[in-house]
XYZ file of C-alpha atoms in Angstrom:
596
model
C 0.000 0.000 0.000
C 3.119 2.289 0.854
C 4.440 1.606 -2.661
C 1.065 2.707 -4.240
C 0.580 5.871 -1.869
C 4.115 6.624 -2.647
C 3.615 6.238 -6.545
C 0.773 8.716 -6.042
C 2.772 11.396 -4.268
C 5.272 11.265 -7.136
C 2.753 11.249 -10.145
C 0.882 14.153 -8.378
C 3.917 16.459 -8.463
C 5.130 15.510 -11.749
C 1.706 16.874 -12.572
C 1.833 20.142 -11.110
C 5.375 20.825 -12.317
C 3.869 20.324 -15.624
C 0.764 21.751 -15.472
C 1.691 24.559 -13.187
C 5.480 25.024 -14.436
C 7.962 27.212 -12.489
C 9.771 30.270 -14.189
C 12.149 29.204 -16.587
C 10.829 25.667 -16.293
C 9.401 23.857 -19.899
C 9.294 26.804 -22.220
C 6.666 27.475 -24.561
C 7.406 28.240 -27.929
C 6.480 29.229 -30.735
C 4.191 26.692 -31.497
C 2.020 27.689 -28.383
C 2.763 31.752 -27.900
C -0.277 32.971 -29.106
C -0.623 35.936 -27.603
C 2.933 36.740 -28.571
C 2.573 35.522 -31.887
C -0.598 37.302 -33.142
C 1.137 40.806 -31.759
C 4.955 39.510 -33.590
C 2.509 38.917 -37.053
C 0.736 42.368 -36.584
C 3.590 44.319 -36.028
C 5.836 42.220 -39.453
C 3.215 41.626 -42.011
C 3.777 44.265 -44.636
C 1.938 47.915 -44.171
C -0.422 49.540 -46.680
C 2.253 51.935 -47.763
C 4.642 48.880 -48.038
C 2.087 47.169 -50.589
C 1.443 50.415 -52.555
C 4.772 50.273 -53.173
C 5.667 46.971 -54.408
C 2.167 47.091 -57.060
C 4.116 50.552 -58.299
C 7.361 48.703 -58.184
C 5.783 45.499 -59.754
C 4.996 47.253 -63.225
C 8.587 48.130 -64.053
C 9.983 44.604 -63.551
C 11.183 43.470 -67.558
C 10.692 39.847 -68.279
C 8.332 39.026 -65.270
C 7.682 35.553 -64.958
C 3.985 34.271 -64.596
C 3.052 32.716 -61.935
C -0.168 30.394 -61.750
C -2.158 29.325 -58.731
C -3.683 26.267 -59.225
C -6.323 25.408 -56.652
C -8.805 22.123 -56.645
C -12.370 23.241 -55.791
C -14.757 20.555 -53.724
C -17.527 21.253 -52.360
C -16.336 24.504 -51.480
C -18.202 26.920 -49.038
C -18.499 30.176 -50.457
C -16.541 31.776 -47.852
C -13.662 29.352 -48.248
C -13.839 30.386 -52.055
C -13.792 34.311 -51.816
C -11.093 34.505 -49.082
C -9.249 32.823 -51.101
C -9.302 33.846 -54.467
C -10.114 37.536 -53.165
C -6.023 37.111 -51.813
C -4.951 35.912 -54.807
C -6.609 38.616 -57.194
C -4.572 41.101 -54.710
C -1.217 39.980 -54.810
C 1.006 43.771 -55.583
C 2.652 41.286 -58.271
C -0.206 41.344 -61.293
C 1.168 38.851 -63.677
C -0.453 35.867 -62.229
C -3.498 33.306 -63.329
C -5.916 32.053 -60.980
C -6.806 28.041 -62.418
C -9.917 27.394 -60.392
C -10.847 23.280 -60.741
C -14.523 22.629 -59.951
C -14.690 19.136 -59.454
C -18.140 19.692 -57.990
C -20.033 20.417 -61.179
C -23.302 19.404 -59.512
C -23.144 22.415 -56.995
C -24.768 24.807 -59.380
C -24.129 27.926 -56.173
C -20.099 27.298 -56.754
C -19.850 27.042 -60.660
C -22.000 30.206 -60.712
C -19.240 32.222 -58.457
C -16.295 30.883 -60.164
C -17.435 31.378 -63.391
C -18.139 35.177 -61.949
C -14.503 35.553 -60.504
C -13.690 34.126 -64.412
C -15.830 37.331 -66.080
C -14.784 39.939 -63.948
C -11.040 38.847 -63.605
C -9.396 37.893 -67.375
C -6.643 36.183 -64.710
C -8.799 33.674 -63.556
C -9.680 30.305 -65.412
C -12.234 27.664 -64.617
C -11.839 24.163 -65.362
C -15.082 22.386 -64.886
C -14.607 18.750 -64.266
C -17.344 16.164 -65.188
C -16.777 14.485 -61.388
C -13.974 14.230 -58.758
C -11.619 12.702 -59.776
C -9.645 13.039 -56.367
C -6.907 15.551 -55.234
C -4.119 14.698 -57.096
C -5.761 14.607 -60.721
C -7.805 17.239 -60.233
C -4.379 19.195 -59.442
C -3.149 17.184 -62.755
C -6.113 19.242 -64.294
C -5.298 22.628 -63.348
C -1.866 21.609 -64.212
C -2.659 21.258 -67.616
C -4.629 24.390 -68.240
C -2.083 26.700 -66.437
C 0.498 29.036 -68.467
C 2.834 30.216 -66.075
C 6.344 29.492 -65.659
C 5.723 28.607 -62.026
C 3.243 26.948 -60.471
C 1.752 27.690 -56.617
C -0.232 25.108 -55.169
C -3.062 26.570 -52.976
C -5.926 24.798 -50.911
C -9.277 25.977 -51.255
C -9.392 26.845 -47.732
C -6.524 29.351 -46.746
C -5.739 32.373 -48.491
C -2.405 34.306 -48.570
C -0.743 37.565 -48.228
C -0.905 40.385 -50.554
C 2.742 40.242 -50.541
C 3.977 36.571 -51.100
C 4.394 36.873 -54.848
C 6.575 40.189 -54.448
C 8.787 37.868 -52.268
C 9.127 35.274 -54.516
C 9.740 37.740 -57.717
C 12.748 39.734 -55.487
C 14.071 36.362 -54.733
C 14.417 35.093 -58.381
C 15.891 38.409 -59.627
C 18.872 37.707 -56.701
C 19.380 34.231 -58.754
C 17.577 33.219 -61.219
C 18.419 29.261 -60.936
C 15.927 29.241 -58.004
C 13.377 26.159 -59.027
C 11.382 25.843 -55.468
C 10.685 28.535 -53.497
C 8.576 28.129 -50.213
C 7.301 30.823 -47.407
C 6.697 30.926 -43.458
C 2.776 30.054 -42.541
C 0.745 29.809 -39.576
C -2.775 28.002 -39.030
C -5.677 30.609 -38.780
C -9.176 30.297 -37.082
C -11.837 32.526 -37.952
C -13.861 34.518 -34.473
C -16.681 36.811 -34.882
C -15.629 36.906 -38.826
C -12.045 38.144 -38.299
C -8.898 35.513 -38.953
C -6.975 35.486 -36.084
C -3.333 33.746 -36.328
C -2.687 31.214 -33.558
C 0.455 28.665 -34.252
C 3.294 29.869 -36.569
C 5.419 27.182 -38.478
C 9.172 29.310 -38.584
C 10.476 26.740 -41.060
C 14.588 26.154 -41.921
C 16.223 26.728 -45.298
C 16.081 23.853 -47.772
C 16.906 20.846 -45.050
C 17.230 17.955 -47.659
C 17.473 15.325 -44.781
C 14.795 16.536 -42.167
C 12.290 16.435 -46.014
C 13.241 12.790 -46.140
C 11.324 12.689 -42.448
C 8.459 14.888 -43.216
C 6.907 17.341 -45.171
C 7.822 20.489 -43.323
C 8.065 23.064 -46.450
C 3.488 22.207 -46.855
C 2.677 25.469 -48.410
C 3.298 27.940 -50.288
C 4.841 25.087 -52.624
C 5.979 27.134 -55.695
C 7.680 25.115 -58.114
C 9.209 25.511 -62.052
C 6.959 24.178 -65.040
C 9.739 22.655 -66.471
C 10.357 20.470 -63.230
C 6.435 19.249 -62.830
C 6.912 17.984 -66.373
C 9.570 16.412 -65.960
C 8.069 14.207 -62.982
C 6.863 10.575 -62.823
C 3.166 10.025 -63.176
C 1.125 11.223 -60.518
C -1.938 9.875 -59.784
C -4.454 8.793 -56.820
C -1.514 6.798 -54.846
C -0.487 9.935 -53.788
C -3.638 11.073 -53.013
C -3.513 13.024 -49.299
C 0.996 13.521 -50.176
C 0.819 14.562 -53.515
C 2.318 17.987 -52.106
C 5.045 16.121 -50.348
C 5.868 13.795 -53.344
C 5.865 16.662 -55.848
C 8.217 18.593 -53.710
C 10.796 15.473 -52.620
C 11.022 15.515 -56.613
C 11.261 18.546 -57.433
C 13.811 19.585 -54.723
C 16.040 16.588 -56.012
C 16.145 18.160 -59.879
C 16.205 21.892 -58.875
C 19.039 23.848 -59.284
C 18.240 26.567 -56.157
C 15.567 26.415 -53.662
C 14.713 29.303 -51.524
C 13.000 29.587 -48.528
C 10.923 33.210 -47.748
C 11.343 33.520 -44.032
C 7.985 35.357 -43.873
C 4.961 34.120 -42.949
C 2.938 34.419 -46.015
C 0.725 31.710 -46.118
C -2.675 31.061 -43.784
C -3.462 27.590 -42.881
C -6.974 27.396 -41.903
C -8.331 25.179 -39.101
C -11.291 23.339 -39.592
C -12.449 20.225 -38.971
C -11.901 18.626 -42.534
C -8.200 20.137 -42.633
C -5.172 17.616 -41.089
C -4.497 21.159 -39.622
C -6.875 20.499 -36.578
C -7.579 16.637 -37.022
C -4.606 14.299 -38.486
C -7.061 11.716 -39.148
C -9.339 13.537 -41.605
C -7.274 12.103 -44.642
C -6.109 8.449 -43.183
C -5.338 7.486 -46.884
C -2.627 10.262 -46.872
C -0.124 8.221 -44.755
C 0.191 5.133 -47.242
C 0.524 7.730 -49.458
C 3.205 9.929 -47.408
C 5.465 6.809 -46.869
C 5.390 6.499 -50.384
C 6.296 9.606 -51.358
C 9.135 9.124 -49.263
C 10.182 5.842 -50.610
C 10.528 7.344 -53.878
C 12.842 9.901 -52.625
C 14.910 7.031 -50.301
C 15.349 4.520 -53.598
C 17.427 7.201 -55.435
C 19.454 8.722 -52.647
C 19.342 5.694 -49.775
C 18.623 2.546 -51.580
C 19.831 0.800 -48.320
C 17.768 3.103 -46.218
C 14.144 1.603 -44.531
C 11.329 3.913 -43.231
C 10.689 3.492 -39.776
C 8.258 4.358 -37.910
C 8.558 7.721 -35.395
C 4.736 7.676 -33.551
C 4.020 10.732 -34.858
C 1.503 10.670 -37.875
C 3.204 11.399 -41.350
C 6.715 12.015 -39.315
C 9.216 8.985 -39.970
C 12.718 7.924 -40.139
C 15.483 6.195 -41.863
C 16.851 3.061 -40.608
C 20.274 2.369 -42.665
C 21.574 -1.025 -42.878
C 25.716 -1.981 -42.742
C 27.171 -0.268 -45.175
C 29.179 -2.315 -47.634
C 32.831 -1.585 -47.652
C 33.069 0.663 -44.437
C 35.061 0.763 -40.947
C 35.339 2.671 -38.429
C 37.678 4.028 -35.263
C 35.683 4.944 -32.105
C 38.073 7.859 -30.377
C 37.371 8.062 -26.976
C 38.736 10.735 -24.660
C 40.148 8.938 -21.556
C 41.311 12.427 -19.791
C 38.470 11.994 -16.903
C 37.956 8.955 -14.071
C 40.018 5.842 -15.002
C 37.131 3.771 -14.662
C 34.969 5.461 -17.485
C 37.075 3.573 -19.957
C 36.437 0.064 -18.934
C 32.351 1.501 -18.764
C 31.977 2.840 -22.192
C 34.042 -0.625 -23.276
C 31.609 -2.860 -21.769
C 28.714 -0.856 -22.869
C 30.053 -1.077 -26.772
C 30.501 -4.594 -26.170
C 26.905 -4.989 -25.622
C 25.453 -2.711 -27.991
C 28.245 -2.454 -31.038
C 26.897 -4.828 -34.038
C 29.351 -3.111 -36.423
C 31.739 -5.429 -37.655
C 34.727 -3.506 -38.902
C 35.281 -1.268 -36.207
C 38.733 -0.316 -34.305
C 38.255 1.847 -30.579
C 41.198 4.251 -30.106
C 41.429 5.529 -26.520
C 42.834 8.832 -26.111
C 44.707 9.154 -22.386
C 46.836 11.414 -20.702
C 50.479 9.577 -19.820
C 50.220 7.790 -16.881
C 46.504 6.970 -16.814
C 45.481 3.382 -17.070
C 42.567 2.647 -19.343
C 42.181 -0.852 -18.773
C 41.643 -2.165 -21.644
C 43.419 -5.276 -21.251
C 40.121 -7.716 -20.405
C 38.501 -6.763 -23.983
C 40.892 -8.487 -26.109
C 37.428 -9.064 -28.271
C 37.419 -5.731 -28.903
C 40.227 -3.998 -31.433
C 41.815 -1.412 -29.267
C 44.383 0.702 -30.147
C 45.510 3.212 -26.798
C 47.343 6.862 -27.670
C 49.368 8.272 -24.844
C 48.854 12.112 -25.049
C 51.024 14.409 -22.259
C 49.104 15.472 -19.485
C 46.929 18.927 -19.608
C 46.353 18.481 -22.815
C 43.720 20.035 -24.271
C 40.475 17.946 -25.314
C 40.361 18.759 -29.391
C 44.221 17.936 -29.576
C 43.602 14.961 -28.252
C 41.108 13.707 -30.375
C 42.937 14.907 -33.170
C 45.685 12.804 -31.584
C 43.497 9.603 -31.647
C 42.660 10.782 -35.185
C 45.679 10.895 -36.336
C 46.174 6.554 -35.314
C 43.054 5.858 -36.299
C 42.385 3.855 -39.931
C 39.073 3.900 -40.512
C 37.025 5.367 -43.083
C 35.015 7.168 -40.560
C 35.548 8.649 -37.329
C 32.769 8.687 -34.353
C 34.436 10.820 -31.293
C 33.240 10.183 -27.679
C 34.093 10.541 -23.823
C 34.597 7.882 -21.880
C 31.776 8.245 -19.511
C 29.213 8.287 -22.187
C 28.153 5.364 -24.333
C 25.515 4.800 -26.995
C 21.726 3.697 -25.578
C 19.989 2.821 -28.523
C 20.920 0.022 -31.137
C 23.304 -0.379 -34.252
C 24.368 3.222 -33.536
C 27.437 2.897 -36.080
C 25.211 1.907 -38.501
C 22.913 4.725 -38.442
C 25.309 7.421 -38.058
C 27.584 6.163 -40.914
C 24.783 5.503 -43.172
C 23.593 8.856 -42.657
C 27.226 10.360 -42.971
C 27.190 8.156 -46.487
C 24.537 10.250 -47.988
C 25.658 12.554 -50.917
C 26.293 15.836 -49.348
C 26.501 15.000 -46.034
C 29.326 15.350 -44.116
C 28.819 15.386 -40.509
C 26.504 13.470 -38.789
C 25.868 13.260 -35.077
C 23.040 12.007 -32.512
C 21.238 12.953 -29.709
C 23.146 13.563 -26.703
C 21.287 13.053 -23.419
C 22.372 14.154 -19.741
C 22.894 11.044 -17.218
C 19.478 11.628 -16.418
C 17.859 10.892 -19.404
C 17.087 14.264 -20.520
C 17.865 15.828 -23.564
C 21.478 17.323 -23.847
C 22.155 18.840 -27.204
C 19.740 18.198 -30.342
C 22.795 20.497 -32.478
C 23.326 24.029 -32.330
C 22.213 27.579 -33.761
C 25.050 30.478 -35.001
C 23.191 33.320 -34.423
C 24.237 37.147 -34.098
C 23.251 36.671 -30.332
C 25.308 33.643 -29.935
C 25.955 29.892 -30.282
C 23.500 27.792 -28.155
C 22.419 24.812 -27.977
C 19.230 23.031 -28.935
C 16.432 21.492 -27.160
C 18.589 21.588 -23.836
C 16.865 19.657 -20.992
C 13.561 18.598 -22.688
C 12.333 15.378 -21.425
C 14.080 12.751 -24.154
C 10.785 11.605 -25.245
C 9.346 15.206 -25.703
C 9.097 15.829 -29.645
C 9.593 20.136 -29.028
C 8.468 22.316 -32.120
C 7.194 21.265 -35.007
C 8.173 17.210 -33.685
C 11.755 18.407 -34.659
C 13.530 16.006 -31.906
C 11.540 12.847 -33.805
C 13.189 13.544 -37.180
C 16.807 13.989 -39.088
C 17.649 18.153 -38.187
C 20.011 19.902 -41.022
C 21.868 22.223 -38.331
C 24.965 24.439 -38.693
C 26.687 22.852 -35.956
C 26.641 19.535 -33.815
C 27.908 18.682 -30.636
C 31.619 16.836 -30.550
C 29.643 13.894 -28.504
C 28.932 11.174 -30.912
C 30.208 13.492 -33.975
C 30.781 11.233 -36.899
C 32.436 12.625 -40.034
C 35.027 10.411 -42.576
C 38.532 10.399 -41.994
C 39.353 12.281 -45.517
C 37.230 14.987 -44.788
C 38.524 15.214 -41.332
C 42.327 15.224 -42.520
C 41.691 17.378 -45.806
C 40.059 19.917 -42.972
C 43.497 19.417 -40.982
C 41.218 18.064 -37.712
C 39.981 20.229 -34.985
C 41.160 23.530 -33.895
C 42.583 23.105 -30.482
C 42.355 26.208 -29.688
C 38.731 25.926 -28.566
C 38.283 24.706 -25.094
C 34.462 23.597 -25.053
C 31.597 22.830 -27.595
C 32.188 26.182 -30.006
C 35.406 23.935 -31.200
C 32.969 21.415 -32.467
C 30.837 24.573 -34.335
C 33.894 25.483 -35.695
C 34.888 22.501 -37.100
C 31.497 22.244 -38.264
C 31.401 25.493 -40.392
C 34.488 24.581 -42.060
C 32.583 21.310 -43.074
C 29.910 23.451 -44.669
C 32.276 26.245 -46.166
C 33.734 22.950 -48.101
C 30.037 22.332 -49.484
C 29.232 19.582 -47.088
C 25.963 19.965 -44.582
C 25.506 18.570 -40.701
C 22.838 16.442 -39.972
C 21.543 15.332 -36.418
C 19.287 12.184 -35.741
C 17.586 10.819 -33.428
C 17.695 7.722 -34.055
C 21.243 7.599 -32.226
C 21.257 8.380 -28.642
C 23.971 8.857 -26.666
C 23.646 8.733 -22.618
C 26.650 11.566 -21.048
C 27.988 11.658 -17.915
C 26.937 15.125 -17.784
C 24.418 16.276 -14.779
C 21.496 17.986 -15.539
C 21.399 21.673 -14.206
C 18.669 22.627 -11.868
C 17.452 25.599 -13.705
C 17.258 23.054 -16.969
C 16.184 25.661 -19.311
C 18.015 28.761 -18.545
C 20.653 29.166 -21.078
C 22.468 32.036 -19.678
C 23.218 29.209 -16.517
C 22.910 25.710 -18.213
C 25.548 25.705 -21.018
C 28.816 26.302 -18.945
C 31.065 24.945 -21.892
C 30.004 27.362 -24.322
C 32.370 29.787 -23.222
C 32.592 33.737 -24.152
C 36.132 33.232 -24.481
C 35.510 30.628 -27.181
C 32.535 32.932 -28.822
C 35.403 35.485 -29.203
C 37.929 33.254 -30.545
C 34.805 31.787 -33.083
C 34.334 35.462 -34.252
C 37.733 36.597 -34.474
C 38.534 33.799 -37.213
C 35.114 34.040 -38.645
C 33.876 37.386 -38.324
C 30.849 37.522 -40.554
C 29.435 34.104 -39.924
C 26.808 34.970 -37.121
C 26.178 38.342 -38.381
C 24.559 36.657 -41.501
C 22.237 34.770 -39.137
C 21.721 30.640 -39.387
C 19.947 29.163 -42.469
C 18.445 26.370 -40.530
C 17.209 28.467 -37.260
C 14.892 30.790 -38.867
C 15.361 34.510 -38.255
C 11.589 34.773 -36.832
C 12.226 33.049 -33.804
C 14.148 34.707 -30.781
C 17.783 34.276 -31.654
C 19.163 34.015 -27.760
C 16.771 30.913 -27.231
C 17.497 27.591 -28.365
C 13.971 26.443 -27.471
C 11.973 27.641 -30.872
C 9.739 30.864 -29.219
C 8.577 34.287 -30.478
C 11.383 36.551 -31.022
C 11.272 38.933 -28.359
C 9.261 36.529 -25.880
C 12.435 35.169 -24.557
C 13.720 35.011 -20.773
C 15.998 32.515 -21.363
C-alpha cells in the first residue's frame, strides 16, 4: 500500500510541475505563444504603404515571370472560395493566373461564383470537371490548363498575403536558378468573422534530410513548369501527399531552392483540414510513406522507413554499409574507470563489424583495456593537460578507418546499431557530418545540435524530457543544423584530414561549431538524428532551461575566438534556425518573448 501511496505522491507532483510550471521551467514556444505571436505577425506583415509600393514597383519589372495558382475546388463553401481567391486577385505582383478546378459540377451555387470571378477577372480560369476525380488529378487538371512558368499550389481553404508573390519575384531576380521557393505560414481560425493567427510554423532553409522525415516546407509550394513535367506520373496513390511527393522531386532536380522567411501563407483550421484533425485524410499516410520511398530509392537505396509515432513524421533506418570501418576515439582524460564503462557498454550494444576503438589518455593513466581483447583497441598516450580537441585529433591521427565517431569515456551509446545509423547517414551525398542525440545522465535531452546566431551559439532542445518531440516534432526527425555537438560526432577520416582536424584552440563545444562550419564552407551539410542516442555523464542543471546558466562549456572566451577567425558568420544569421524566432533561445519561441 506504501508503494502505491508513494507512486501517487510522485505522479501528483510531476503533474503540477507540468501543469503549473515554475519560471524558466518547460518553455513554450512558438508553437504555443499565441498571444505573442498574433502581436509579432501584426507588427511584421507588410503595411499599406509597403504594398502600394511593391504594385508601383511590380509594373517596371522586364521579363516578369507568370506565376499560376492552381487550386482544386470541392464542395467549397463560399466563404472558403472568396477569401481565397479575393487574396490571390490582390497579390502587388499582377502577372499571375488564378486556375480554379470545380470538381463539384453538380453544386450549381459554386460554378456560378467561379465562373463570376472568371468574367470579372481575365486572370482567372475555370476548369469544370465532369466528377472528382480526387486531389491529385484534379491538381493534374489545373496543371494542364495553367500558363505560367511557375506553379503555386493553394488549398481551397486558406488564403495568402498580398505580398507573397513580391517575395518570390525579389528572390528570383537575386538568382535566377531558383526552381522551389517556399514561405513561413501559420494556421488561422476565424472569431466573430475576423482571422486570427494562432500557431506559426518558422520553417529552416532547404533541409534535404529533415524532407526525407516529413513534409515540413506544406505550403506555399511554388515550383518551375519545367520540373512538374519532368516528374513521374502522378496519380491517386499519392492522393492526401501529392504535395510532399511533388516537392521530394522537385527539390532533387532543382538547381536553387529558396526559402521566404515570412509568414505568407494562412493555414486554416477546420475540422476537414489535417491542420486540426490528423485523421481527416487516413489514406494520406500510405501515401506519405510512399512519397518518401521514392525519394529514399534514389538517394538511400539501403535506407528503410521506420516508424517515429508521430503521424506522417518517420525515419530512416540504414543497414551496414558495404565496404566501411570505423575508429571509435574516446577521450580517456576523466575517471580511469569510465574507460572500462563505455568498453563494456560497446561490447553490448556495437553490431558493427569492422570497427577499431582508439582511446585517447593522458600519460600515466590506465585505461584498462586489457580484459577486452574481443574488442580492437588501439591506446594513444597524449602528455598530461592536454587540451580535449588535440587529443582527439591525436586519436585521429592513429586511427584507420574510413570514418571517425568521437566520444568521452563516460558516455556510451543507448539505442541500437548506432554505427550503422550514423555512418549511413554520414554516407549520404552531401553530407558530411553526422551526429546524434546527446542526453544528460538523467535521461534528458542534452544537445539536439546548435544555432550560429548574431546573439550567440546555443544549444538546442537543452533539458527537454528525451521523449518530448519540441516544435514542429523536430527532436523525432533527421535536423540539417549548422553545428553539432563533438559527442557522438561522426564525419570520414578524408574529410577530417583534408580539414586538418579540430582547432585546439577551442576549449568547449564552439570547437565542435567550428569545425562544423568549415565542413559546410567545403560544401558539405551537418545532420543530427535521433535515431542515435547517446547517454553523457553530464548532470542535468537545476534551472534546466536557462541558457544564460545551463551551457557552462560554451564559453565567451571561445565565442570570441569563433568570431575573431570568422567574423561575418553569425552576423549573416543561421539558415536552418529561422530569423523569426528569438535568436538568444534555443527552445523555438517568439522573437522577443524570450527570458531565457
Amino acid at each position: 500500500m506504501a508503494s502505491v501511496l508513494n507512486f501517487a505522491k510522485r505522479s501528483a507532483r510531476f503533474l503540477r510541475r507540468h501543469l503549473n510550471p515554475p519560471k524558466n521551467d518547460f518553455p513554450i514556444d512558438a508553437w504555443t505563444q499565441q498571444k505573442e505571436y498574433a502581436a509579432w505577425f501584426e507588427a511584421h506583415r507588410a503595411t499599406p504603404q509597403q504594398l502600394e509600393d511593391q504594385r508601383r514597383l511590380s509594373g517596371d519589372i522586364a521579363d516578369a515571370p507568370l506565376f499560376s495558382f492552381i487550386v482544386p475546388l470541392y464542395k467549397t463553401p463560399s466563404e472558403y472560395l472568396h477569401t481565397m481567391a479575393d487574396s490571390v486577385l490582390a497579390q502587388t505582383y499582377p502577372k499571375l493566373e488564378l486556375v480554379l478546378v470545380n470538381a463539384s459540377p453538380e453544386n450549381a451555387e459554386l460554378c456560378d461564383e467561379v465562373n463570376a470571378y472568371a468574367r470579372h477577372d481575365k486572370r482567372v480560369k475555370v476548369v469544370t470537371l465532369d466528377a472528382n476525380h480526387g486531389i491529385t488529378e484534379n491538381t493534374n487538371r489545373g496543371i494542364e490548363a495553367s500558363a505560367g512558368e511557375f506553379c503555386c499550389f493553394l488549398d481551397h481553404d486558406d488564403f495568402v498575403e498580398p505580398d507573397v508573390l513580391f517575395e518570390y519575384v525579389k528572390a528570383l531576380r537575386e538568382n535566377p536558378a531558383i526552381d522551389v521557393l517556399y514561405c513561413d505560414e501559420d494556421l488561422v481560425v476565424r472569431e466573430n468573422g475576423v482571422f486570427v493567427p494562432r500557431h506559426p510554423l518558422f520553417k529552416p532553409d532547404y533541409s534535404p534530410e529533415l524532407l526525407l522525415c516529413k513534409n515540413y516546407i506544406i505550403h506555399l509550394m511554388t515550383v518551375r513548369r519545367t520540373l512538374i513535367d519532368a516528374m513521374p506520373v502522378r496519380d491517386s496513390r499519392y492522393d492526401g501527399a501529392q504535395d510532399y511527393n511533388m516537392v521530394l522531386f522537385a527539390t532533387l532536380h532543382a538547381r536553387a531552392v529558396r526559402h521566404i522567411a515570412k509568414v505568407l501563407y494562412h493555414w486554416r483550421i477546420s475540422s476537414a483540414s489535417t491542420a486540426a484533425n490528423p485523421d481527416a485524410k487516413p489514406y494520406s499516410q500510405k501515401a506519405y510513406r510512399r512519397s518518401a520511398w521514392n525519394r529514399l530509392e534514389r538517394v538511400a537505396p539501403e535506407g528503410r522507413i521506420v516508424s517515429t509515432g508521430i503521424v506522417n513524421i518517420h525515419n530512416l533506418w540504414f543497414s551496414r554499409p558495404t565496404n566501411q570501418s570505423v575508429s571509435v576515439i574516446v577521450d580517456c582524460a576523466g575517471d580511469t574507470s569510465d574507460a572500462a564503462l563505455f568498453l563494456e557498454f560497446f561490447r553490448q550494444n556495437n553490431s558493427f563489424e569492422s570497427c577499431e576503438i582508439v582511446l585517447v589518455a593522458p600519460e600515466g593513466v590506465d585505461v584498462s583495456a586489457d580484459v577486452f581483447s574481443d574488442l580492437c583497441i588501439c591506446v594513444v598516450e597524449v602528455a598530461q593537460g592536454t587540451g580535449v580537441f588535440a587529443r582527439l585529433n591525436a586519436g585521429a591521427r592513429t586511427a584507420t578507418g574510413g570514418y571517425l565517431v568521437f566520444a568521452d569515456a563516460g558516455s556510451y551509446f543507448i539505442t541500437p546499431e548506432p554505427l550503422e545509423q550514423l555512418v549511413g547517414l554520414c554516407a549520404l551525398e552531401g553530407v558530411g557530418v553526422t551526429s546524434p542525440k546527446t542526453l544528460y545522465a538523467n535521461g534528458a535531452n542534452r544537445m539536439f545540435g546548435m544555432a550560429v546566431t548574431d546573439e550567440g551559439i546555443i544549444p538546442l532542445y537543452r533539458g527537454y524530457p528525451d521523449d518530448f518531440p519540441a516544435y514542429q516534432c523536430n527532436l523525432r526527425a533527421f535536423q540539417n543544423v549548422s553545428a553539432a555537438s563533438v559527442e557522438g560526432m561522426c564525419v570520414s577520416r578524408a574529410q577530417f584530414n583534408e580539414l586538418d582536424g579540430f582547432d585546439e584552440m577551442y576549449e568547449g563545444e564552439i570547437g565542435a561549431a567550428d569545425f562544423c562550419h568549415r565542413v559546410i564552407a567545403a560544401g558539405s551539410r551537418v545532420v543530427t538524428t535521433p535515431t542515435v542516442k547517446l547517454q553523457t555523464a553530464a548532470t542535468c542543471p537545476e534551472r534546466r532551461y536557462d541558457l544564460a546558466t545551463n551551457a557552462p562549456e560554451f564559453t565567451q572566451e571561445d565565442l570570441t575566438r569563433f568570431d575573431i577567425k570568422w567574423p561575418s558568420v553569425r552576423a549573416a544569421g543561421d539558415p536552418y534556425f529561422n530569423r523569426n524566432l528569438d535568436q538568444r533561445s534555443g527552445y523555438f519561441q517568439v522573437a522577443g518573448s524570450s527570458d531565457t
